[in-house]
Amino acid sequence: SINNSMTSILGTESIQHPNGTAAMTVAADGLVSFGNVKSGNTPCFSATFSSPLNNISNNISTKVRFNAATFNQGGGTFDTSNYRYTPGVAGVYMFGTSVNMKDAGDNSDYQQHDVNIRKNGSTVFFNRIQFSSAVFQSSAYNLPLTVIGLVQMDADDYVEVWASVYGGDFDFRPEGSRFYGFKLIGTV
């Protein structure tokens, strides 16, 4: 009987071109990098908040205080005191957020939700939903408004989430609210 299976283990930390240029490296955690391209979608993060922010003034854009990082991996920094993410590594990133907003007075006054992802203070993506005031429920929680998009980031750029409601004072609710992002493989 002939056994056609063959296995071997090659222990190495790097493979180089004859001119000395690193072609591949293997980190202790198993992450493989090919030149300047890493094999994982890192850095990456996800953040939430646990307490509502109540009675925000009508039509005032307010930073959403995502103050709890559920994970933050691969070199970026999610700052829970100023509610922003700095990647630490340049590249193209997929960022997304969902923000749950509720009428603070439970009186169905508000008519429009706006959510923005801002890079270095300027809006790069936004979403808006607008109806007559009778469409939004006053005391029930409405569906979170979601924004996603690809953003070219330098290592020291930052992103944050802002939101507003037109037509009445409002609350940010933690139920269904989140902010997340990751670097796309192979981007610089």
mmCIF file of the C-alpha atoms, coordinates in Angstrom:
data_MODEL
# 
_entry.id   MODEL 
# 
loop_
_atom_site.group_PDB 
_atom_site.id 
_atom_site.type_symbol 
_atom_site.label_atom_id 
_atom_site.label_alt_id 
_atom_site.label_comp_id 
_atom_site.label_asym_id 
_atom_site.label_entity_id 
_atom_site.label_seq_id 
_atom_site.pdbx_PDB_ins_code 
_atom_site.Cartn_x 
_atom_site.Cartn_y 
_atom_site.Cartn_z 
_atom_site.occupancy 
_atom_site.B_iso_or_equiv 
_atom_site.pdbx_formal_charge 
_atom_site.auth_seq_id 
_atom_site.auth_comp_id 
_atom_site.auth_asym_id 
_atom_site.auth_atom_id 
_atom_site.pdbx_PDB_model_num 
ATOM 1   C CA . SER A 1 1   ? 0.000   0.000  0.000  1.00 0.00 ? 1   SER A CA 1 
ATOM 2   C CA . ILE A 1 2   ? 1.297   3.437  -0.928 1.00 0.00 ? 2   ILE A CA 1 
ATOM 3   C CA . ASN A 1 3   ? 0.442   6.429  1.253  1.00 0.00 ? 3   ASN A CA 1 
ATOM 4   C CA . ASN A 1 4   ? -0.001  9.440  -1.037 1.00 0.00 ? 4   ASN A CA 1 
ATOM 5   C CA . SER A 1 5   ? -0.478  11.974 1.743  1.00 0.00 ? 5   SER A CA 1 
ATOM 6   C CA . MET A 1 6   ? 2.469   14.108 2.674  1.00 0.00 ? 6   MET A CA 1 
ATOM 7   C CA . THR A 1 7   ? 2.722   16.659 5.435  1.00 0.00 ? 7   THR A CA 1 
ATOM 8   C CA . SER A 1 8   ? 5.503   18.827 6.699  1.00 0.00 ? 8   SER A CA 1 
ATOM 9   C CA . ILE A 1 9   ? 6.017   21.804 8.937  1.00 0.00 ? 9   ILE A CA 1 
ATOM 10  C CA . LEU A 1 10  ? 8.143   24.714 7.869  1.00 0.00 ? 10  LEU A CA 1 
ATOM 11  C CA . GLY A 1 11  ? 9.128   26.992 10.734 1.00 0.00 ? 11  GLY A CA 1 
ATOM 12  C CA . THR A 1 12  ? 10.009  30.465 9.485  1.00 0.00 ? 12  THR A CA 1 
ATOM 13  C CA . GLU A 1 13  ? 9.426   34.100 10.367 1.00 0.00 ? 13  GLU A CA 1 
ATOM 14  C CA . SER A 1 14  ? 10.171  35.604 6.972  1.00 0.00 ? 14  SER A CA 1 
ATOM 15  C CA . ILE A 1 15  ? 10.778  34.933 3.298  1.00 0.00 ? 15  ILE A CA 1 
ATOM 16  C CA . GLN A 1 16  ? 12.953  37.409 1.416  1.00 0.00 ? 16  GLN A CA 1 
ATOM 17  C CA . HIS A 1 17  ? 13.760  38.277 -2.157 1.00 0.00 ? 17  HIS A CA 1 
ATOM 18  C CA . PRO A 1 18  ? 17.486  37.801 -2.956 1.00 0.00 ? 18  PRO A CA 1 
ATOM 19  C CA . ASN A 1 19  ? 17.901  41.611 -2.828 1.00 0.00 ? 19  ASN A CA 1 
ATOM 20  C CA . GLY A 1 20  ? 16.846  41.567 0.864  1.00 0.00 ? 20  GLY A CA 1 
ATOM 21  C CA . THR A 1 21  ? 13.306  42.897 0.409  1.00 0.00 ? 21  THR A CA 1 
ATOM 22  C CA . ALA A 1 22  ? 10.844  41.135 2.724  1.00 0.00 ? 22  ALA A CA 1 
ATOM 23  C CA . ALA A 1 23  ? 8.311   39.217 0.641  1.00 0.00 ? 23  ALA A CA 1 
ATOM 24  C CA . MET A 1 24  ? 6.432   37.526 3.480  1.00 0.00 ? 24  MET A CA 1 
ATOM 25  C CA . THR A 1 25  ? 6.505   37.572 7.273  1.00 0.00 ? 25  THR A CA 1 
ATOM 26  C CA . VAL A 1 26  ? 4.677   35.426 9.809  1.00 0.00 ? 26  VAL A CA 1 
ATOM 27  C CA . ALA A 1 27  ? 3.979   37.036 13.184 1.00 0.00 ? 27  ALA A CA 1 
ATOM 28  C CA . ALA A 1 28  ? 3.871   35.072 16.437 1.00 0.00 ? 28  ALA A CA 1 
ATOM 29  C CA . ASP A 1 29  ? 0.045   35.238 16.400 1.00 0.00 ? 29  ASP A CA 1 
ATOM 30  C CA . GLY A 1 30  ? -0.045  33.691 12.897 1.00 0.00 ? 30  GLY A CA 1 
ATOM 31  C CA . LEU A 1 31  ? -0.904  36.879 10.982 1.00 0.00 ? 31  LEU A CA 1 
ATOM 32  C CA . VAL A 1 32  ? 0.774   36.669 7.578  1.00 0.00 ? 32  VAL A CA 1 
ATOM 33  C CA . SER A 1 33  ? 1.983   39.803 5.781  1.00 0.00 ? 33  SER A CA 1 
ATOM 34  C CA . PHE A 1 34  ? 2.932   39.846 2.124  1.00 0.00 ? 34  PHE A CA 1 
ATOM 35  C CA . GLY A 1 35  ? 5.234   42.831 1.672  1.00 0.00 ? 35  GLY A CA 1 
ATOM 36  C CA . ASN A 1 36  ? 3.067   45.690 2.918  1.00 0.00 ? 36  ASN A CA 1 
ATOM 37  C CA . VAL A 1 37  ? -0.211  43.712 2.682  1.00 0.00 ? 37  VAL A CA 1 
ATOM 38  C CA . LYS A 1 38  ? -1.499  41.968 5.821  1.00 0.00 ? 38  LYS A CA 1 
ATOM 39  C CA . SER A 1 39  ? -3.778  38.947 5.634  1.00 0.00 ? 39  SER A CA 1 
ATOM 40  C CA . GLY A 1 40  ? -6.400  40.101 8.187  1.00 0.00 ? 40  GLY A CA 1 
ATOM 41  C CA . ASN A 1 41  ? -9.002  42.870 8.267  1.00 0.00 ? 41  ASN A CA 1 
ATOM 42  C CA . THR A 1 42  ? -7.204  44.766 11.012 1.00 0.00 ? 42  THR A CA 1 
ATOM 43  C CA . PRO A 1 43  ? -7.239  47.184 12.642 1.00 0.00 ? 43  PRO A CA 1 
ATOM 44  C CA . CYS A 1 44  ? -10.884 46.771 13.576 1.00 0.00 ? 44  CYS A CA 1 
ATOM 45  C CA . PHE A 1 45  ? -13.249 47.916 16.317 1.00 0.00 ? 45  PHE A CA 1 
ATOM 46  C CA . SER A 1 46  ? -16.827 47.890 17.532 1.00 0.00 ? 46  SER A CA 1 
ATOM 47  C CA . ALA A 1 47  ? -18.315 50.267 20.105 1.00 0.00 ? 47  ALA A CA 1 
ATOM 48  C CA . THR A 1 48  ? -21.624 50.820 21.893 1.00 0.00 ? 48  THR A CA 1 
ATOM 49  C CA . PHE A 1 49  ? -23.010 52.927 24.730 1.00 0.00 ? 49  PHE A CA 1 
ATOM 50  C CA . SER A 1 50  ? -25.003 51.724 27.712 1.00 0.00 ? 50  SER A CA 1 
ATOM 51  C CA . SER A 1 51  ? -26.935 54.752 28.993 1.00 0.00 ? 51  SER A CA 1 
ATOM 52  C CA . PRO A 1 52  ? -29.323 56.967 27.041 1.00 0.00 ? 52  PRO A CA 1 
ATOM 53  C CA . LEU A 1 53  ? -28.510 60.608 26.387 1.00 0.00 ? 53  LEU A CA 1 
ATOM 54  C CA . ASN A 1 54  ? -31.793 62.404 27.028 1.00 0.00 ? 54  ASN A CA 1 
ATOM 55  C CA . ASN A 1 55  ? -33.410 65.711 26.053 1.00 0.00 ? 55  ASN A CA 1 
ATOM 56  C CA . ILE A 1 56  ? -31.119 66.803 23.228 1.00 0.00 ? 56  ILE A CA 1 
ATOM 57  C CA . SER A 1 57  ? -32.304 70.031 21.653 1.00 0.00 ? 57  SER A CA 1 
ATOM 58  C CA . ASN A 1 58  ? -34.278 70.003 18.429 1.00 0.00 ? 58  ASN A CA 1 
ATOM 59  C CA . ASN A 1 59  ? -32.220 70.304 15.245 1.00 0.00 ? 59  ASN A CA 1 
ATOM 60  C CA . ILE A 1 60  ? -28.848 70.395 17.068 1.00 0.00 ? 60  ILE A CA 1 
ATOM 61  C CA . SER A 1 61  ? -26.262 67.986 15.650 1.00 0.00 ? 61  SER A CA 1 
ATOM 62  C CA . THR A 1 62  ? -24.730 66.118 18.599 1.00 0.00 ? 62  THR A CA 1 
ATOM 63  C CA . LYS A 1 63  ? -21.809 63.683 18.805 1.00 0.00 ? 63  LYS A CA 1 
ATOM 64  C CA . VAL A 1 64  ? -23.041 60.200 19.723 1.00 0.00 ? 64  VAL A CA 1 
ATOM 65  C CA . ARG A 1 65  ? -21.151 59.117 22.831 1.00 0.00 ? 65  ARG A CA 1 
ATOM 66  C CA . PHE A 1 66  ? -20.087 55.595 21.977 1.00 0.00 ? 66  PHE A CA 1 
ATOM 67  C CA . ASN A 1 67  ? -18.177 55.043 25.209 1.00 0.00 ? 67  ASN A CA 1 
ATOM 68  C CA . ALA A 1 68  ? -17.656 51.272 25.388 1.00 0.00 ? 68  ALA A CA 1 
ATOM 69  C CA . ALA A 1 69  ? -15.389 49.433 22.940 1.00 0.00 ? 69  ALA A CA 1 
ATOM 70  C CA . THR A 1 70  ? -16.678 45.864 22.646 1.00 0.00 ? 70  THR A CA 1 
ATOM 71  C CA . PHE A 1 71  ? -13.406 45.078 20.835 1.00 0.00 ? 71  PHE A CA 1 
ATOM 72  C CA . ASN A 1 72  ? -10.477 47.053 19.432 1.00 0.00 ? 72  ASN A CA 1 
ATOM 73  C CA . GLN A 1 73  ? -7.820  45.008 17.635 1.00 0.00 ? 73  GLN A CA 1 
ATOM 74  C CA . GLY A 1 74  ? -4.831  45.410 15.375 1.00 0.00 ? 74  GLY A CA 1 
ATOM 75  C CA . GLY A 1 75  ? -3.356  48.776 16.254 1.00 0.00 ? 75  GLY A CA 1 
ATOM 76  C CA . GLY A 1 76  ? -6.159  51.329 16.114 1.00 0.00 ? 76  GLY A CA 1 
ATOM 77  C CA . THR A 1 77  ? -7.417  53.354 19.076 1.00 0.00 ? 77  THR A CA 1 
ATOM 78  C CA . PHE A 1 78  ? -11.037 53.781 20.058 1.00 0.00 ? 78  PHE A CA 1 
ATOM 79  C CA . ASP A 1 79  ? -11.070 56.647 22.561 1.00 0.00 ? 79  ASP A CA 1 
ATOM 80  C CA . THR A 1 80  ? -14.022 56.214 24.918 1.00 0.00 ? 80  THR A CA 1 
ATOM 81  C CA . SER A 1 81  ? -13.604 59.731 26.360 1.00 0.00 ? 81  SER A CA 1 
ATOM 82  C CA . ASN A 1 82  ? -14.003 61.639 23.078 1.00 0.00 ? 82  ASN A CA 1 
ATOM 83  C CA . TYR A 1 83  ? -15.997 58.906 21.260 1.00 0.00 ? 83  TYR A CA 1 
ATOM 84  C CA . ARG A 1 84  ? -13.788 58.644 18.178 1.00 0.00 ? 84  ARG A CA 1 
ATOM 85  C CA . TYR A 1 85  ? -11.640 56.079 16.387 1.00 0.00 ? 85  TYR A CA 1 
ATOM 86  C CA . THR A 1 86  ? -8.098  56.661 15.094 1.00 0.00 ? 86  THR A CA 1 
ATOM 87  C CA . PRO A 1 87  ? -6.808  53.728 12.990 1.00 0.00 ? 87  PRO A CA 1 
ATOM 88  C CA . GLY A 1 88  ? -3.051  53.990 13.523 1.00 0.00 ? 88  GLY A CA 1 
ATOM 89  C CA . VAL A 1 89  ? -2.605  52.324 10.105 1.00 0.00 ? 89  VAL A CA 1 
ATOM 90  C CA . ALA A 1 90  ? -3.308  53.994 6.745  1.00 0.00 ? 90  ALA A CA 1 
ATOM 91  C CA . GLY A 1 91  ? -5.696  52.292 4.341  1.00 0.00 ? 91  GLY A CA 1 
ATOM 92  C CA . VAL A 1 92  ? -9.264  52.058 3.112  1.00 0.00 ? 92  VAL A CA 1 
ATOM 93  C CA . TYR A 1 93  ? -11.730 51.309 5.903  1.00 0.00 ? 93  TYR A CA 1 
ATOM 94  C CA . MET A 1 94  ? -15.347 50.190 6.000  1.00 0.00 ? 94  MET A CA 1 
ATOM 95  C CA . PHE A 1 95  ? -17.142 52.172 8.714  1.00 0.00 ? 95  PHE A CA 1 
ATOM 96  C CA . GLY A 1 96  ? -20.710 51.778 9.817  1.00 0.00 ? 96  GLY A CA 1 
ATOM 97  C CA . THR A 1 97  ? -23.049 53.000 12.505 1.00 0.00 ? 97  THR A CA 1 
ATOM 98  C CA . SER A 1 98  ? -26.621 52.514 13.648 1.00 0.00 ? 98  SER A CA 1 
ATOM 99  C CA . VAL A 1 99  ? -28.166 55.116 15.947 1.00 0.00 ? 99  VAL A CA 1 
ATOM 100 C CA . ASN A 1 100 ? -31.480 54.713 17.752 1.00 0.00 ? 100 ASN A CA 1 
ATOM 101 C CA . MET A 1 101 ? -33.234 58.033 18.404 1.00 0.00 ? 101 MET A CA 1 
ATOM 102 C CA . LYS A 1 102 ? -36.515 58.632 20.208 1.00 0.00 ? 102 LYS A CA 1 
ATOM 103 C CA . ASP A 1 103 ? -38.790 61.625 20.693 1.00 0.00 ? 103 ASP A CA 1 
ATOM 104 C CA . ALA A 1 104 ? -37.887 63.006 24.162 1.00 0.00 ? 104 ALA A CA 1 
ATOM 105 C CA . GLY A 1 105 ? -41.386 64.311 24.862 1.00 0.00 ? 105 GLY A CA 1 
ATOM 106 C CA . ASP A 1 106 ? -43.273 61.269 23.566 1.00 0.00 ? 106 ASP A CA 1 
ATOM 107 C CA . ASN A 1 107 ? -45.505 63.612 21.578 1.00 0.00 ? 107 ASN A CA 1 
ATOM 108 C CA . SER A 1 108 ? -44.764 62.647 17.948 1.00 0.00 ? 108 SER A CA 1 
ATOM 109 C CA . ASP A 1 109 ? -43.382 66.095 17.128 1.00 0.00 ? 109 ASP A CA 1 
ATOM 110 C CA . TYR A 1 110 ? -40.262 65.124 15.271 1.00 0.00 ? 110 TYR A CA 1 
ATOM 111 C CA . GLN A 1 111 ? -40.171 64.574 11.540 1.00 0.00 ? 111 GLN A CA 1 
ATOM 112 C CA . GLN A 1 112 ? -36.593 63.828 10.510 1.00 0.00 ? 112 GLN A CA 1 
ATOM 113 C CA . HIS A 1 113 ? -33.566 61.795 11.707 1.00 0.00 ? 113 HIS A CA 1 
ATOM 114 C CA . ASP A 1 114 ? -30.037 62.532 10.475 1.00 0.00 ? 114 ASP A CA 1 
ATOM 115 C CA . VAL A 1 115 ? -26.944 60.400 11.175 1.00 0.00 ? 115 VAL A CA 1 
ATOM 116 C CA . ASN A 1 116 ? -23.431 61.312 9.954  1.00 0.00 ? 116 ASN A CA 1 
ATOM 117 C CA . ILE A 1 117 ? -20.042 59.642 9.950  1.00 0.00 ? 117 ILE A CA 1 
ATOM 118 C CA . ARG A 1 118 ? -17.424 62.380 10.093 1.00 0.00 ? 118 ARG A CA 1 
ATOM 119 C CA . LYS A 1 119 ? -13.739 62.150 9.231  1.00 0.00 ? 119 LYS A CA 1 
ATOM 120 C CA . ASN A 1 120 ? -11.583 64.801 10.919 1.00 0.00 ? 120 ASN A CA 1 
ATOM 121 C CA . GLY A 1 121 ? -14.731 66.829 11.643 1.00 0.00 ? 121 GLY A CA 1 
ATOM 122 C CA . SER A 1 122 ? -16.235 66.765 8.120  1.00 0.00 ? 122 SER A CA 1 
ATOM 123 C CA . THR A 1 123 ? -19.155 64.592 7.023  1.00 0.00 ? 123 THR A CA 1 
ATOM 124 C CA . VAL A 1 124 ? -18.129 61.773 4.668  1.00 0.00 ? 124 VAL A CA 1 
ATOM 125 C CA . PHE A 1 125 ? -21.377 59.762 4.785  1.00 0.00 ? 125 PHE A CA 1 
ATOM 126 C CA . PHE A 1 126 ? -24.875 60.475 6.047  1.00 0.00 ? 126 PHE A CA 1 
ATOM 127 C CA . ASN A 1 127 ? -28.347 59.054 6.046  1.00 0.00 ? 127 ASN A CA 1 
ATOM 128 C CA . ARG A 1 128 ? -31.640 60.832 6.611  1.00 0.00 ? 128 ARG A CA 1 
ATOM 129 C CA . ILE A 1 129 ? -35.187 59.656 7.058  1.00 0.00 ? 129 ILE A CA 1 
ATOM 130 C CA . GLN A 1 130 ? -38.051 62.116 6.870  1.00 0.00 ? 130 GLN A CA 1 
ATOM 131 C CA . PHE A 1 131 ? -41.808 61.724 7.297  1.00 0.00 ? 131 PHE A CA 1 
ATOM 132 C CA . SER A 1 132 ? -44.727 63.736 8.510  1.00 0.00 ? 132 SER A CA 1 
ATOM 133 C CA . SER A 1 133 ? -44.814 63.904 12.310 1.00 0.00 ? 133 SER A CA 1 
ATOM 134 C CA . ALA A 1 134 ? -47.689 61.441 12.565 1.00 0.00 ? 134 ALA A CA 1 
ATOM 135 C CA . VAL A 1 135 ? -45.593 58.596 11.084 1.00 0.00 ? 135 VAL A CA 1 
ATOM 136 C CA . PHE A 1 136 ? -43.023 58.335 13.880 1.00 0.00 ? 136 PHE A CA 1 
ATOM 137 C CA . GLN A 1 137 ? -44.354 56.716 17.030 1.00 0.00 ? 137 GLN A CA 1 
ATOM 138 C CA . SER A 1 138 ? -44.080 58.894 20.105 1.00 0.00 ? 138 SER A CA 1 
ATOM 139 C CA . SER A 1 139 ? -43.428 56.466 22.937 1.00 0.00 ? 139 SER A CA 1 
ATOM 140 C CA . ALA A 1 140 ? -42.085 53.492 20.984 1.00 0.00 ? 140 ALA A CA 1 
ATOM 141 C CA . TYR A 1 141 ? -38.504 53.137 19.820 1.00 0.00 ? 141 TYR A CA 1 
ATOM 142 C CA . ASN A 1 142 ? -38.102 53.633 16.111 1.00 0.00 ? 142 ASN A CA 1 
ATOM 143 C CA . LEU A 1 143 ? -35.737 51.643 13.926 1.00 0.00 ? 143 LEU A CA 1 
ATOM 144 C CA . PRO A 1 144 ? -32.099 52.718 14.245 1.00 0.00 ? 144 PRO A CA 1 
ATOM 145 C CA . LEU A 1 145 ? -30.842 54.770 11.293 1.00 0.00 ? 145 LEU A CA 1 
ATOM 146 C CA . THR A 1 146 ? -27.796 53.135 9.663  1.00 0.00 ? 146 THR A CA 1 
ATOM 147 C CA . VAL A 1 147 ? -24.893 54.634 7.700  1.00 0.00 ? 147 VAL A CA 1 
ATOM 148 C CA . ILE A 1 148 ? -22.037 52.682 6.062  1.00 0.00 ? 148 ILE A CA 1 
ATOM 149 C CA . GLY A 1 149 ? -19.258 53.609 3.669  1.00 0.00 ? 149 GLY A CA 1 
ATOM 150 C CA . LEU A 1 150 ? -15.645 53.235 2.578  1.00 0.00 ? 150 LEU A CA 1 
ATOM 151 C CA . VAL A 1 151 ? -13.220 55.922 3.756  1.00 0.00 ? 151 VAL A CA 1 
ATOM 152 C CA . GLN A 1 152 ? -9.541  56.438 2.860  1.00 0.00 ? 152 GLN A CA 1 
ATOM 153 C CA . MET A 1 153 ? -7.743  57.009 6.173  1.00 0.00 ? 153 MET A CA 1 
ATOM 154 C CA . ASP A 1 154 ? -4.252  58.114 7.167  1.00 0.00 ? 154 ASP A CA 1 
ATOM 155 C CA . ALA A 1 155 ? -2.840  56.678 10.382 1.00 0.00 ? 155 ALA A CA 1 
ATOM 156 C CA . ASP A 1 156 ? -3.707  59.813 12.388 1.00 0.00 ? 156 ASP A CA 1 
ATOM 157 C CA . ASP A 1 157 ? -7.153  60.578 10.905 1.00 0.00 ? 157 ASP A CA 1 
ATOM 158 C CA . TYR A 1 158 ? -10.207 60.032 13.115 1.00 0.00 ? 158 TYR A CA 1 
ATOM 159 C CA . VAL A 1 159 ? -13.870 59.181 12.603 1.00 0.00 ? 159 VAL A CA 1 
ATOM 160 C CA . GLU A 1 160 ? -16.862 59.857 14.839 1.00 0.00 ? 160 GLU A CA 1 
ATOM 161 C CA . VAL A 1 161 ? -20.659 59.760 14.651 1.00 0.00 ? 161 VAL A CA 1 
ATOM 162 C CA . TRP A 1 162 ? -23.025 62.743 14.891 1.00 0.00 ? 162 TRP A CA 1 
ATOM 163 C CA . ALA A 1 163 ? -26.818 62.763 14.789 1.00 0.00 ? 163 ALA A CA 1 
ATOM 164 C CA . SER A 1 164 ? -29.792 65.114 15.012 1.00 0.00 ? 164 SER A CA 1 
ATOM 165 C CA . VAL A 1 165 ? -33.567 65.189 14.948 1.00 0.00 ? 165 VAL A CA 1 
ATOM 166 C CA . TYR A 1 166 ? -35.726 67.908 13.429 1.00 0.00 ? 166 TYR A CA 1 
ATOM 167 C CA . GLY A 1 167 ? -39.119 68.727 14.887 1.00 0.00 ? 167 GLY A CA 1 
ATOM 168 C CA . GLY A 1 168 ? -38.669 68.074 18.607 1.00 0.00 ? 168 GLY A CA 1 
ATOM 169 C CA . ASP A 1 169 ? -36.209 67.340 21.395 1.00 0.00 ? 169 ASP A CA 1 
ATOM 170 C CA . PHE A 1 170 ? -34.858 63.787 21.263 1.00 0.00 ? 170 PHE A CA 1 
ATOM 171 C CA . ASP A 1 171 ? -32.974 61.020 23.081 1.00 0.00 ? 171 ASP A CA 1 
ATOM 172 C CA . PHE A 1 172 ? -30.124 58.749 21.937 1.00 0.00 ? 172 PHE A CA 1 
ATOM 173 C CA . ARG A 1 173 ? -31.045 55.210 22.945 1.00 0.00 ? 173 ARG A CA 1 
ATOM 174 C CA . PRO A 1 174 ? -28.479 52.396 23.368 1.00 0.00 ? 174 PRO A CA 1 
ATOM 175 C CA . GLU A 1 175 ? -30.809 49.676 22.046 1.00 0.00 ? 175 GLU A CA 1 
ATOM 176 C CA . GLY A 1 176 ? -29.505 48.804 18.580 1.00 0.00 ? 176 GLY A CA 1 
ATOM 177 C CA . SER A 1 177 ? -26.934 51.625 18.527 1.00 0.00 ? 177 SER A CA 1 
ATOM 178 C CA . ARG A 1 178 ? -23.368 50.720 17.493 1.00 0.00 ? 178 ARG A CA 1 
ATOM 179 C CA . PHE A 1 179 ? -20.294 52.063 15.686 1.00 0.00 ? 179 PHE A CA 1 
ATOM 180 C CA . TYR A 1 180 ? -17.813 49.758 13.936 1.00 0.00 ? 180 TYR A CA 1 
ATOM 181 C CA . GLY A 1 181 ? -15.074 49.627 11.343 1.00 0.00 ? 181 GLY A CA 1 
ATOM 182 C CA . PHE A 1 182 ? -12.245 47.619 9.824  1.00 0.00 ? 182 PHE A CA 1 
ATOM 183 C CA . LYS A 1 183 ? -9.401  48.055 7.355  1.00 0.00 ? 183 LYS A CA 1 
ATOM 184 C CA . LEU A 1 184 ? -9.842  46.288 4.022  1.00 0.00 ? 184 LEU A CA 1 
ATOM 185 C CA . ILE A 1 185 ? -7.194  43.685 3.256  1.00 0.00 ? 185 ILE A CA 1 
ATOM 186 C CA . GLY A 1 186 ? -4.484  44.902 0.915  1.00 0.00 ? 186 GLY A CA 1 
ATOM 187 C CA . THR A 1 187 ? -5.172  48.646 1.150  1.00 0.00 ? 187 THR A CA 1 
ATOM 188 C CA . VAL A 1 188 ? -2.658  51.335 2.084  1.00 0.00 ? 188 VAL A CA 1 
# 
